[in-house]
PDB file of C-alpha atoms in Angstrom:
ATOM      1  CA  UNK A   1       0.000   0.000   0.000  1.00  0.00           C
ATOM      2  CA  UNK A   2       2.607   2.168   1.092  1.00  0.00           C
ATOM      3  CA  UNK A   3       4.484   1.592  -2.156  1.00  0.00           C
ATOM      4  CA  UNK A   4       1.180   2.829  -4.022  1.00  0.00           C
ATOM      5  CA  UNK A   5       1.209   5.853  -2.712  1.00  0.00           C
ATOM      6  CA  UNK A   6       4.707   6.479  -3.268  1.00  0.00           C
ATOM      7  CA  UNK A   7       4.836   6.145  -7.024  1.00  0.00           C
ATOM      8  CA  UNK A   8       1.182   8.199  -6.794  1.00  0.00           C
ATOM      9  CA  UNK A   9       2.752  11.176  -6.120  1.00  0.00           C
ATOM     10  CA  UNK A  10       6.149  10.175  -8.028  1.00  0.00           C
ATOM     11  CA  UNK A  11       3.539  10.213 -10.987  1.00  0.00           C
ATOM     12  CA  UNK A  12       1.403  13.251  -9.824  1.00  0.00           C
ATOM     13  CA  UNK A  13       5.266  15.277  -9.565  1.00  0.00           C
ATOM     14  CA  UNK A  14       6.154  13.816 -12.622  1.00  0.00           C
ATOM     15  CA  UNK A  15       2.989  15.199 -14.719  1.00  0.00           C
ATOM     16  CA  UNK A  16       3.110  18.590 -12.637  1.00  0.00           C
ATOM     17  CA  UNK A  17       6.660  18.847 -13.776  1.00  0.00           C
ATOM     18  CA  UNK A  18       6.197  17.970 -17.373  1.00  0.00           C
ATOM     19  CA  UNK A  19       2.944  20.791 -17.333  1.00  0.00           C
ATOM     20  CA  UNK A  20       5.030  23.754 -15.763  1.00  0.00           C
ATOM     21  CA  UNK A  21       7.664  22.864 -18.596  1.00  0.00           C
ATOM     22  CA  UNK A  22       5.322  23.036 -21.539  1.00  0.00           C
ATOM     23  CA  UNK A  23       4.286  26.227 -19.741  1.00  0.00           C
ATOM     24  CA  UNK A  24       7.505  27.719 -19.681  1.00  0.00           C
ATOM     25  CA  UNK A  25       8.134  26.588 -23.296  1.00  0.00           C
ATOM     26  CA  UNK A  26       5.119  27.942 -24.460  1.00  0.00           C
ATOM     27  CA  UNK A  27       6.006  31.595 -22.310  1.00  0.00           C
ATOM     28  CA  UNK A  28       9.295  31.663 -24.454  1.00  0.00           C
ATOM     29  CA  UNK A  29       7.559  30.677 -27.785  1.00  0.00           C
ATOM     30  CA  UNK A  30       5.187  33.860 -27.246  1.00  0.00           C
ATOM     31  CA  UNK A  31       8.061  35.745 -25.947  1.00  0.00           C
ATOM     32  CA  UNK A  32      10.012  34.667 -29.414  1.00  0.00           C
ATOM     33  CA  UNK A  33       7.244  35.668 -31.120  1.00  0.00           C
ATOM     34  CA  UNK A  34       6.511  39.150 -29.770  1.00  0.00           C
ATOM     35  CA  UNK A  35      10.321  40.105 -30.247  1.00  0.00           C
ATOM     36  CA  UNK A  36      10.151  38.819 -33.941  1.00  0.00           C
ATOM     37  CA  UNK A  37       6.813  40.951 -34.327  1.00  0.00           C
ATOM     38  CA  UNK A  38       8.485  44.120 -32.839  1.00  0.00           C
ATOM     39  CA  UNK A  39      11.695  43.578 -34.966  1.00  0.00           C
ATOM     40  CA  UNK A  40       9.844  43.171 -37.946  1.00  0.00           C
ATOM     41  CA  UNK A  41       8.101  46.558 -36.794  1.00  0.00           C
ATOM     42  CA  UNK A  42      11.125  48.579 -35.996  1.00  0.00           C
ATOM     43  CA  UNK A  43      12.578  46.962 -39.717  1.00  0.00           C
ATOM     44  CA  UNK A  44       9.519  48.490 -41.312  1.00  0.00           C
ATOM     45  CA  UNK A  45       9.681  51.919 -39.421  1.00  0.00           C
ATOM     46  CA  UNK A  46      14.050  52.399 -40.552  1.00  0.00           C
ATOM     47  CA  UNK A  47      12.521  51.409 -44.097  1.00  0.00           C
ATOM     48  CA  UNK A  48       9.947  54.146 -43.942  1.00  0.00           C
ATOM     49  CA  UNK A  49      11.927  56.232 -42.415  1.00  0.00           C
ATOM     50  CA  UNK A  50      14.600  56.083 -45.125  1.00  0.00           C
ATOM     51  CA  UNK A  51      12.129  56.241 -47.469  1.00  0.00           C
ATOM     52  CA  UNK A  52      10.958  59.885 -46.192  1.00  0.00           C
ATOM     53  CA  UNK A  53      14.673  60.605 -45.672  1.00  0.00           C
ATOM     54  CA  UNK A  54      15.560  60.132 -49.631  1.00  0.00           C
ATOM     55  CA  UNK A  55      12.470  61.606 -51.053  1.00  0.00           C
ATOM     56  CA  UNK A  56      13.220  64.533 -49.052  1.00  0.00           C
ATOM     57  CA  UNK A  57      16.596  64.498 -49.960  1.00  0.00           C
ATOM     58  CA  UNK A  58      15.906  64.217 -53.687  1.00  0.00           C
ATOM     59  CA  UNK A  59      13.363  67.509 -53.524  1.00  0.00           C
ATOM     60  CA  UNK A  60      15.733  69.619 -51.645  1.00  0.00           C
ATOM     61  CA  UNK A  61      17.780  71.708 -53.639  1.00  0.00           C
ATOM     62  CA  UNK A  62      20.386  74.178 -52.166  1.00  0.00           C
ATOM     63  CA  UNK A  63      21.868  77.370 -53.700  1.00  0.00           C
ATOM     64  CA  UNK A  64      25.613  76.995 -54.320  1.00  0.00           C
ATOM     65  CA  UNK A  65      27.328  79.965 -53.497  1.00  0.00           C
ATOM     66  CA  UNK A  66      29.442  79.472 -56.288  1.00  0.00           C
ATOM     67  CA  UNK A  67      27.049  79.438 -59.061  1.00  0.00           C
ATOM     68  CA  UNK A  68      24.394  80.524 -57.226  1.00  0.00           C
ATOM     69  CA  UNK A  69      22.290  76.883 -59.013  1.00  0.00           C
ATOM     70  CA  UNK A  70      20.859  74.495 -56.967  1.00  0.00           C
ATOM     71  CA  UNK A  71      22.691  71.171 -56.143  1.00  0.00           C
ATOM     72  CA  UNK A  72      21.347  67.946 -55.102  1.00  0.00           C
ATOM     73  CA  UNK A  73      22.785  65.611 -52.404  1.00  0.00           C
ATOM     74  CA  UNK A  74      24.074  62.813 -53.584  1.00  0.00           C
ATOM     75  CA  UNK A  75      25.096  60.027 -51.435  1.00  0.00           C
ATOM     76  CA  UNK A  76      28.709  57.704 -52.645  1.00  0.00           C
ATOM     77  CA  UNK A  77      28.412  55.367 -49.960  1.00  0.00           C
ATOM     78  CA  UNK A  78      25.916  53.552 -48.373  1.00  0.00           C
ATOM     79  CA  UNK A  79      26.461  52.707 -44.716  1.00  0.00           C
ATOM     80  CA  UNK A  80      23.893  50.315 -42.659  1.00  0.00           C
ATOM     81  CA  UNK A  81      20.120  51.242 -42.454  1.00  0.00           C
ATOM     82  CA  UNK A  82      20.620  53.145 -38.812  1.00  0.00           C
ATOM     83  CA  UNK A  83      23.648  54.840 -39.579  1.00  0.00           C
ATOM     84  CA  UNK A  84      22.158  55.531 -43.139  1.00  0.00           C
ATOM     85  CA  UNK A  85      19.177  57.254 -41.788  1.00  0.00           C
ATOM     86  CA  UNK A  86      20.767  59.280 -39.208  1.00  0.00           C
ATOM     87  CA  UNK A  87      23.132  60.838 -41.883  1.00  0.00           C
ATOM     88  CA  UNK A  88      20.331  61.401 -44.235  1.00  0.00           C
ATOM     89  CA  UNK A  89      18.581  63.152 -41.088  1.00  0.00           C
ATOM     90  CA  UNK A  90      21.688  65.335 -40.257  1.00  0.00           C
ATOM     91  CA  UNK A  91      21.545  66.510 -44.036  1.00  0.00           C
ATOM     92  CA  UNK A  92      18.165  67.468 -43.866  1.00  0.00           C
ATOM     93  CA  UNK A  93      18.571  69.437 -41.028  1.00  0.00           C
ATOM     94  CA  UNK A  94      21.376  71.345 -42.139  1.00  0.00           C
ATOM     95  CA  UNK A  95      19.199  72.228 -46.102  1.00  0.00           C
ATOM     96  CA  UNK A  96      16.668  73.394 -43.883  1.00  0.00           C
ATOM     97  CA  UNK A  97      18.936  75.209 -41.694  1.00  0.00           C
ATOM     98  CA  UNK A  98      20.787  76.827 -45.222  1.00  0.00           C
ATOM     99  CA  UNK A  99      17.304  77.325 -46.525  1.00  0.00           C
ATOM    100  CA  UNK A 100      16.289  79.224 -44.055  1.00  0.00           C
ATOM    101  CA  UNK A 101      19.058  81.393 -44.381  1.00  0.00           C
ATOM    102  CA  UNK A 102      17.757  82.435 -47.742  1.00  0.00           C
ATOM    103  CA  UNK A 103      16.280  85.681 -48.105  1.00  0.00           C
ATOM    104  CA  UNK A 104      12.504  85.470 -47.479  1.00  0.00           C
ATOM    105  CA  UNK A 105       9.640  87.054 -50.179  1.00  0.00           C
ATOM    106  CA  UNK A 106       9.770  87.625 -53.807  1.00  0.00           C
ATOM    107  CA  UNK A 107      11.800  90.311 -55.456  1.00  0.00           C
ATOM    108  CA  UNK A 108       9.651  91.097 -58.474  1.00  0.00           C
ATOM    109  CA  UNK A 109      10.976  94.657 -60.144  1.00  0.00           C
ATOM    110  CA  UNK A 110       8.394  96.968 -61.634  1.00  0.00           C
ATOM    111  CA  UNK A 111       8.361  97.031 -65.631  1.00  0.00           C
ATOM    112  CA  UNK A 112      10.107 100.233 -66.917  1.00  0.00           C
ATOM    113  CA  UNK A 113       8.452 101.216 -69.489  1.00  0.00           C
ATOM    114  CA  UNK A 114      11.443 103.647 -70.527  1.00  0.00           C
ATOM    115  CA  UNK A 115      13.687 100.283 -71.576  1.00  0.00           C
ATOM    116  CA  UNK A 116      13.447  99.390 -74.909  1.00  0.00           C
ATOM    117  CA  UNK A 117      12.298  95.391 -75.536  1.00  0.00           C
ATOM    118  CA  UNK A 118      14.909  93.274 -77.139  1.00  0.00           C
ATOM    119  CA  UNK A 119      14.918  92.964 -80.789  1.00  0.00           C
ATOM    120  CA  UNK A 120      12.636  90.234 -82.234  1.00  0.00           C
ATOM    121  CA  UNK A 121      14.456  87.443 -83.797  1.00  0.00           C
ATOM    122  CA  UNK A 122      13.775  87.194 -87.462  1.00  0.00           C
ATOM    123  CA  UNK A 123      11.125  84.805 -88.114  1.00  0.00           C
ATOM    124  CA  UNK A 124      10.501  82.211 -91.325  1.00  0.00           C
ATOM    125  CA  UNK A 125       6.734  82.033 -92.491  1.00  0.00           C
ATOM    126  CA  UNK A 126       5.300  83.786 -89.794  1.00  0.00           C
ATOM    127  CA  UNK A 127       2.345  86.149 -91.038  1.00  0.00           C
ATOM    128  CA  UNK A 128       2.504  90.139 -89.849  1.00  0.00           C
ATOM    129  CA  UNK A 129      -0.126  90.682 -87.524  1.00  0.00           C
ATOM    130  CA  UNK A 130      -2.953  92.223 -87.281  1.00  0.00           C
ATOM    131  CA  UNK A 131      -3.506  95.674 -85.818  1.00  0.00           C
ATOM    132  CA  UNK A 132      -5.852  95.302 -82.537  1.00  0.00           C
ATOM    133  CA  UNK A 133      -5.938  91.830 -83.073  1.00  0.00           C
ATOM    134  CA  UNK A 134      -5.074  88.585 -80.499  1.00  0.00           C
ATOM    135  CA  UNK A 135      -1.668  88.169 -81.750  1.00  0.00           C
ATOM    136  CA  UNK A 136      -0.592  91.429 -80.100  1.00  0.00           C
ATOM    137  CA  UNK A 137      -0.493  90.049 -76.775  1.00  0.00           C
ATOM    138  CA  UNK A 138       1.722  87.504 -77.328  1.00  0.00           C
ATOM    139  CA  UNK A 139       5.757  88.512 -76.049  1.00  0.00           C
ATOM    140  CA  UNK A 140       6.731  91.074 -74.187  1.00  0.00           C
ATOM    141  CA  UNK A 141       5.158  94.803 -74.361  1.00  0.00           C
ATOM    142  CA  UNK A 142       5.706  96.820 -77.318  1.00  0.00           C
ATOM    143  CA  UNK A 143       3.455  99.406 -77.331  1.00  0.00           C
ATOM    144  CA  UNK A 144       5.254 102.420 -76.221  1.00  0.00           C
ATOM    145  CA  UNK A 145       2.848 105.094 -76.010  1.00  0.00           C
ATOM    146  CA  UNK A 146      -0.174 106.027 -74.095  1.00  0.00           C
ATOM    147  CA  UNK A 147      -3.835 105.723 -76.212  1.00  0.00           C
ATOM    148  CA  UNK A 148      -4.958 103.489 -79.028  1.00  0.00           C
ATOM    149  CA  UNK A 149      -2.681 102.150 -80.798  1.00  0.00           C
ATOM    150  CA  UNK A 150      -2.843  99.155 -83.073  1.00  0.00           C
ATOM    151  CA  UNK A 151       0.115  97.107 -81.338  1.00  0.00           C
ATOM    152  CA  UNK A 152      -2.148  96.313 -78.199  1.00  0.00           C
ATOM    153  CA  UNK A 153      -5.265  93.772 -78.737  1.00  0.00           C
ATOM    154  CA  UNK A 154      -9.132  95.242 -78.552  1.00  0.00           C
ATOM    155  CA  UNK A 155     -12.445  93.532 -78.542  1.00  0.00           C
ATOM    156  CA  UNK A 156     -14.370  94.300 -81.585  1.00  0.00           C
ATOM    157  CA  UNK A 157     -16.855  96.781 -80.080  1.00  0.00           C
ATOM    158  CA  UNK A 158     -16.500  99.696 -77.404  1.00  0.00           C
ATOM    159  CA  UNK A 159     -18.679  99.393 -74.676  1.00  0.00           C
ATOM    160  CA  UNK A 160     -20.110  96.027 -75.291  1.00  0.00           C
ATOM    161  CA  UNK A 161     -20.002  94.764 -71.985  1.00  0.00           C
ATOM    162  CA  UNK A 162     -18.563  91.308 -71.301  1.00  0.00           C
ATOM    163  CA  UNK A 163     -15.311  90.234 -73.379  1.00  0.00           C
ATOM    164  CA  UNK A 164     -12.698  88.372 -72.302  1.00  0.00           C
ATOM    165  CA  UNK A 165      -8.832  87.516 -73.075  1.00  0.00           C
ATOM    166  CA  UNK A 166      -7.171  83.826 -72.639  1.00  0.00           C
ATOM    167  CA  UNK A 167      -3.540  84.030 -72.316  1.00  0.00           C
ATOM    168  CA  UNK A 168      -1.385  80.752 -72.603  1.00  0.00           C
ATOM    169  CA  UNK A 169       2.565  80.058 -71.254  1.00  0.00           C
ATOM    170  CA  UNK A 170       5.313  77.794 -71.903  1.00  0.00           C
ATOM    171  CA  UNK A 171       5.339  76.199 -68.696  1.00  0.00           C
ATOM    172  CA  UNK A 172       3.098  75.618 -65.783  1.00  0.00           C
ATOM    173  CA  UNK A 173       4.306  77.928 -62.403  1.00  0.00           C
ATOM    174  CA  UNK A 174       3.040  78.334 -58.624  1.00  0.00           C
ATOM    175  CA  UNK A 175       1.957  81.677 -59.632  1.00  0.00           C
ATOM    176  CA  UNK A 176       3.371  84.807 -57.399  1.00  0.00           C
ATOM    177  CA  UNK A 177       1.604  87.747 -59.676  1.00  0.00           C
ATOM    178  CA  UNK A 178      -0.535  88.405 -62.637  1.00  0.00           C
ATOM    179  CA  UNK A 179       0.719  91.286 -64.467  1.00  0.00           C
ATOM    180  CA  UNK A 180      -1.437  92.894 -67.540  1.00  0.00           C
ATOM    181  CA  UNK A 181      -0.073  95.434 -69.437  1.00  0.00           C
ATOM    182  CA  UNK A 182      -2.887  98.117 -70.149  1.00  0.00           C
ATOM    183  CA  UNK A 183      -1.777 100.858 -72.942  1.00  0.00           C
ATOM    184  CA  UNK A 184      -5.470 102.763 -73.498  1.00  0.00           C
ATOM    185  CA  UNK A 185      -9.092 103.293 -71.098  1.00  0.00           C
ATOM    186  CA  UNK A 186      -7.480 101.480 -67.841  1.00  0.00           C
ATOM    187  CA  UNK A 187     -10.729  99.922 -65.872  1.00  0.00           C
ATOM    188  CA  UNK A 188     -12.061  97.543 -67.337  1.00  0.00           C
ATOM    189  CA  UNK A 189     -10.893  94.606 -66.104  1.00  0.00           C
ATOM    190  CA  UNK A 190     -13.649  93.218 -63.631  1.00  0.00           C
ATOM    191  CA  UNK A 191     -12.235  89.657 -62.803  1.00  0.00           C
ATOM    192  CA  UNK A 192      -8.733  87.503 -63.661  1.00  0.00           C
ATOM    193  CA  UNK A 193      -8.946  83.916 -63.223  1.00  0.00           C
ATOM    194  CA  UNK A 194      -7.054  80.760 -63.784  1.00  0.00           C
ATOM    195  CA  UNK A 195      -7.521  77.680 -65.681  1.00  0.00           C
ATOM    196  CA  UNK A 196      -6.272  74.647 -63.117  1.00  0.00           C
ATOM    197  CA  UNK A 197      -7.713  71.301 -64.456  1.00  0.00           C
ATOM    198  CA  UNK A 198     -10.094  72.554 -67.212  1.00  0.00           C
ATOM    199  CA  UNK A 199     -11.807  74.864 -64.386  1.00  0.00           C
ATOM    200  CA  UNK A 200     -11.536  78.871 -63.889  1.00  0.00           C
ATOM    201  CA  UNK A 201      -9.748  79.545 -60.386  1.00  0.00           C
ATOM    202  CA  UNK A 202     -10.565  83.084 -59.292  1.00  0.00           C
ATOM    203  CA  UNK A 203      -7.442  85.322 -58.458  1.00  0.00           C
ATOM    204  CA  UNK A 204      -8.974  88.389 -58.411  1.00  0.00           C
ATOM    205  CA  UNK A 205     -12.234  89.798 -58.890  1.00  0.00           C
ATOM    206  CA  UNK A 206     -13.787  93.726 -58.301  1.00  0.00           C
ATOM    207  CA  UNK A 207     -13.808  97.178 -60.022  1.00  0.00           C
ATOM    208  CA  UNK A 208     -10.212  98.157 -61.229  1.00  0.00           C
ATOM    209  CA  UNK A 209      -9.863 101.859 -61.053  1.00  0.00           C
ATOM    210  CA  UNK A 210      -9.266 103.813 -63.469  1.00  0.00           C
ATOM    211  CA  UNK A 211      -6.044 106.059 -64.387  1.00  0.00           C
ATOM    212  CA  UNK A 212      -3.285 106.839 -66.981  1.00  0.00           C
ATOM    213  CA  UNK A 213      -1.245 104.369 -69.259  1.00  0.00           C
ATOM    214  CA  UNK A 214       0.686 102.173 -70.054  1.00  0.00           C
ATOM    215  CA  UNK A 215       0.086 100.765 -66.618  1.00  0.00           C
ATOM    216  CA  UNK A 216       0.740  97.356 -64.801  1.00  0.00           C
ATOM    217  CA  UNK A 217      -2.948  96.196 -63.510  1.00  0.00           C
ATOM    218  CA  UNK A 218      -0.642  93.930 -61.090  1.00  0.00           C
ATOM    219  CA  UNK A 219      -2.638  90.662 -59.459  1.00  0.00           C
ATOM    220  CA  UNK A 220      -1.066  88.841 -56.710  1.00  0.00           C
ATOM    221  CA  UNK A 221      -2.070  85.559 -55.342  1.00  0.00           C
ATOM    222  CA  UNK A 222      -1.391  84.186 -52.237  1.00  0.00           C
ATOM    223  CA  UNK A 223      -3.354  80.940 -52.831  1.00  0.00           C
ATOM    224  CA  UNK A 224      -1.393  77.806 -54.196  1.00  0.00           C
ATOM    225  CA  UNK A 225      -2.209  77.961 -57.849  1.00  0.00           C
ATOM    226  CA  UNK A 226       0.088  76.484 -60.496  1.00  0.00           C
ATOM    227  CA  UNK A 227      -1.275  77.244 -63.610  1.00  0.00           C
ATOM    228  CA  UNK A 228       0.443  78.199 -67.818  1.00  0.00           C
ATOM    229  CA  UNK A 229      -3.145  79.461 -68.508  1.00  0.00           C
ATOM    230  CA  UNK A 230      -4.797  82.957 -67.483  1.00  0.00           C
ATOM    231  CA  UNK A 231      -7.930  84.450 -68.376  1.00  0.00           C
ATOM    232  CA  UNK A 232      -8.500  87.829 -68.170  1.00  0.00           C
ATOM    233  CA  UNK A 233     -12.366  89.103 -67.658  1.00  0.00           C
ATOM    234  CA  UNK A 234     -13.472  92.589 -68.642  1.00  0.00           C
ATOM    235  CA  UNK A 235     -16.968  95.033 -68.290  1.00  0.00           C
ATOM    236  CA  UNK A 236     -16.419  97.228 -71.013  1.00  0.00           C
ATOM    237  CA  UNK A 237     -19.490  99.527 -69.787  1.00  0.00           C
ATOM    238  CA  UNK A 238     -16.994 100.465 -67.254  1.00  0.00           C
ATOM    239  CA  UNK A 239     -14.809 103.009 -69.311  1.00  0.00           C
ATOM    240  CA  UNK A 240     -15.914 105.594 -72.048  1.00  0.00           C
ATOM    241  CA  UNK A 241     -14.119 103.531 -75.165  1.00  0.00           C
ATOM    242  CA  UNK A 242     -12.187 100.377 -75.958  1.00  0.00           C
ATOM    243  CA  UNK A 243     -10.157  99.257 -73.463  1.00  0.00           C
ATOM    244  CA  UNK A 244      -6.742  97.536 -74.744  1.00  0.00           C
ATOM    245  CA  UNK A 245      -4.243  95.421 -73.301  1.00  0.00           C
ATOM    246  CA  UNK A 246      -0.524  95.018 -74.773  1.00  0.00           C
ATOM    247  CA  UNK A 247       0.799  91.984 -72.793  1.00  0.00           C
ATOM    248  CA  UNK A 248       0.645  89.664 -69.746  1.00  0.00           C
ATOM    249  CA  UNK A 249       3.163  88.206 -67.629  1.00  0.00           C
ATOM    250  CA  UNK A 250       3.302  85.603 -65.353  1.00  0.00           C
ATOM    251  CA  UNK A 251       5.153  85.020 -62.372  1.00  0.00           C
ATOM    252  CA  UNK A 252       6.297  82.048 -60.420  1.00  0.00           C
ATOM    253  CA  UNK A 253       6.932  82.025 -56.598  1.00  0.00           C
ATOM    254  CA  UNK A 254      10.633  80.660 -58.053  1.00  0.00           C
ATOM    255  CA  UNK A 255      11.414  83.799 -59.609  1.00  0.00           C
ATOM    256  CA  UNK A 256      10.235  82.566 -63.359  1.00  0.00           C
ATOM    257  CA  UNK A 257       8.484  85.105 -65.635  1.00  0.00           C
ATOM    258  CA  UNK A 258       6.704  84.283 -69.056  1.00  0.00           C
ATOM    259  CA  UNK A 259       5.181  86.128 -71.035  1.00  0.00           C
ATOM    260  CA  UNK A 260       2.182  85.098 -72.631  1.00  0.00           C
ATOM    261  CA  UNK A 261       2.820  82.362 -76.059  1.00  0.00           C
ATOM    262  CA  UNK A 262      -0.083  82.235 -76.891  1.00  0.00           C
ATOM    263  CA  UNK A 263      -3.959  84.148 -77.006  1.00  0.00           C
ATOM    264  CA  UNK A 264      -7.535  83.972 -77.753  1.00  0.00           C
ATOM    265  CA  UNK A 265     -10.089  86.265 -77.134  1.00  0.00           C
ATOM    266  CA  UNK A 266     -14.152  87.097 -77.393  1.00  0.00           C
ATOM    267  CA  UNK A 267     -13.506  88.803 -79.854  1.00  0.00           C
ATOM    268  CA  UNK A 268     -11.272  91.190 -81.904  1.00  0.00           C
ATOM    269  CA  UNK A 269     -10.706  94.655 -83.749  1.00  0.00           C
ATOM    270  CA  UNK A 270      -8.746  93.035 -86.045  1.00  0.00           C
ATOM    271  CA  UNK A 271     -11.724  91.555 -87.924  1.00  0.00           C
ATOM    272  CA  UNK A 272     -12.952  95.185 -89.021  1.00  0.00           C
ATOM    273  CA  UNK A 273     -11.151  98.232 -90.108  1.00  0.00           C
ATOM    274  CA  UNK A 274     -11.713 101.199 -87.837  1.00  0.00           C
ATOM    275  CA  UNK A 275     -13.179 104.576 -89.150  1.00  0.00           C
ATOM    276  CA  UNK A 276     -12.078 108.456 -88.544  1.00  0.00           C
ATOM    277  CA  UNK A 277     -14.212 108.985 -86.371  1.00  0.00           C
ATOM    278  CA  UNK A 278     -13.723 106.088 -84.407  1.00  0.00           C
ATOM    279  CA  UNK A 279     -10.188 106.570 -83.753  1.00  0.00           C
ATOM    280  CA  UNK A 280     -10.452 110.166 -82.105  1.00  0.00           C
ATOM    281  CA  UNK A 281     -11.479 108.005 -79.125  1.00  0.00           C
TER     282      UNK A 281
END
């Protein structure tokens, strides 16, 4: 009997023995498992994070003071992914740290009319244009003198009411400033918008006051709006005759300016040929 009870609990330690083992086992599996689960986490997190680190990289430019051009960072050696990813961090910091060194705004100088435009480049079958017509706002200003003159584009009638002038550039800009060049009856312009994905983006819209010419009828725009298309809105019930624009610029928060390649408009004086009487306006 006694030797029953014996191997009893030699059998009962036995089994409690082999239980708190599995236990223990199965503690360190889920232990195993949890590290592997947070390593492949933090592997994830120094991917991402290099990742961020190298697209950052490759948009940040930074004036050499040299050239005064911007030059990208380019990395020769590639060390592991911590040591990697610190350095690209310490780079960052220091672009930002030279960008911000940069002088802040826009410089934008004022269009001196007094400076003659550079000479126009010979062209091959191009036709002459047309007084008053589209074409005229196309390139720089050129139309030197105040009052109607046939180098500037007008609508077809004076005092019409609602016309408008589409302006195209060469490339697409953050725009900083709209500038239109206005050589006769100043006022007219009652809104200037953008074309961003087929739609018009309003920049500006009011009643321009009225004054002498040439003037710049200057738009700025504080919005983000990157745009190579402008359209510019006029009431022409607003001043006494035709109202007539010789160019528009555009320019980029990077210090670009275009002027405009190509136009359209509602419609033209070009398509008729003005009378005495008409041009003492």
């Amino acid at each position: 009997m006694r030797f029953w009870i014996i191997a009893t609990i030699a059998l009962a330690a036995l089994v409690t023995l082999v239980v708190w083992r599995e236990v223990r086992l199965s503690r360190k599996i889920e232990a195993l498992h949890q590290d592997q689960m947070q390593w492949i986490a933090e592997r994830q997190s120094l991917n991402e994070r290099l990742n961020l680190a190298e697209e950052k990289l490759a948009r940040t430019e930074i004036p050499s003071p040299e050239t005064g051009k911007g030059s990208s960072v380019l990395l020769a050696d590639v060390p592991p992914p911590v040591q990697r990813i610190a350095a690209l961090e310490n780079q960052i910091r220091a672009l930002q740290l030279a960008l911000d060194r940069q002088p802040v705004g826009l410089a934008i100088p004022e269009y001196d009319p007094t400076r003659q435009p550079p000479e126009p480049q010979p062209a091959i079958n191009v036709p002459p244009k047309r007084g008053w017509g589209t074409e005229q706002v196309i390139g720089p200003p050129d139309t030197v003198r105040p009052g109607d003159a046939p180098t500037a584009w007008a609508p077809l009638k004076a005092n019409d009411g609602q016309e408008w002038l589409a302006v195209g550039f060469d490339q697409a800009v953050e725009v900083a400033e709209v500038r239109i060049r206005e050589t006769y009856n100043p006022g007219a312009i009652s809104k200037v918008t953008a074309v961003v994905n087929n739609e018009e983006v309003t920049l500006w819209q009011g009643t321009a006051a009225q004054g002498s010419t040439p003037r710049d009828f200057v738009v700025p725009v504080s919005d983000n709006v990157q745009t190579d298309s402008v359209i510019v809105h006029f009431d022409t019930t607003r001043v006494g005759s035709w109202s007539e624009v010789d160019a528009v610029e555009l320019v980029g928060r990077d210090g670009s300016r275009q002027w405009a390649k190509s136009a359209d408009a509602s419609s033209t004086y070009a398509d008729k040929t003005r009378s005495a009487s008409e041009l003492a306006y």
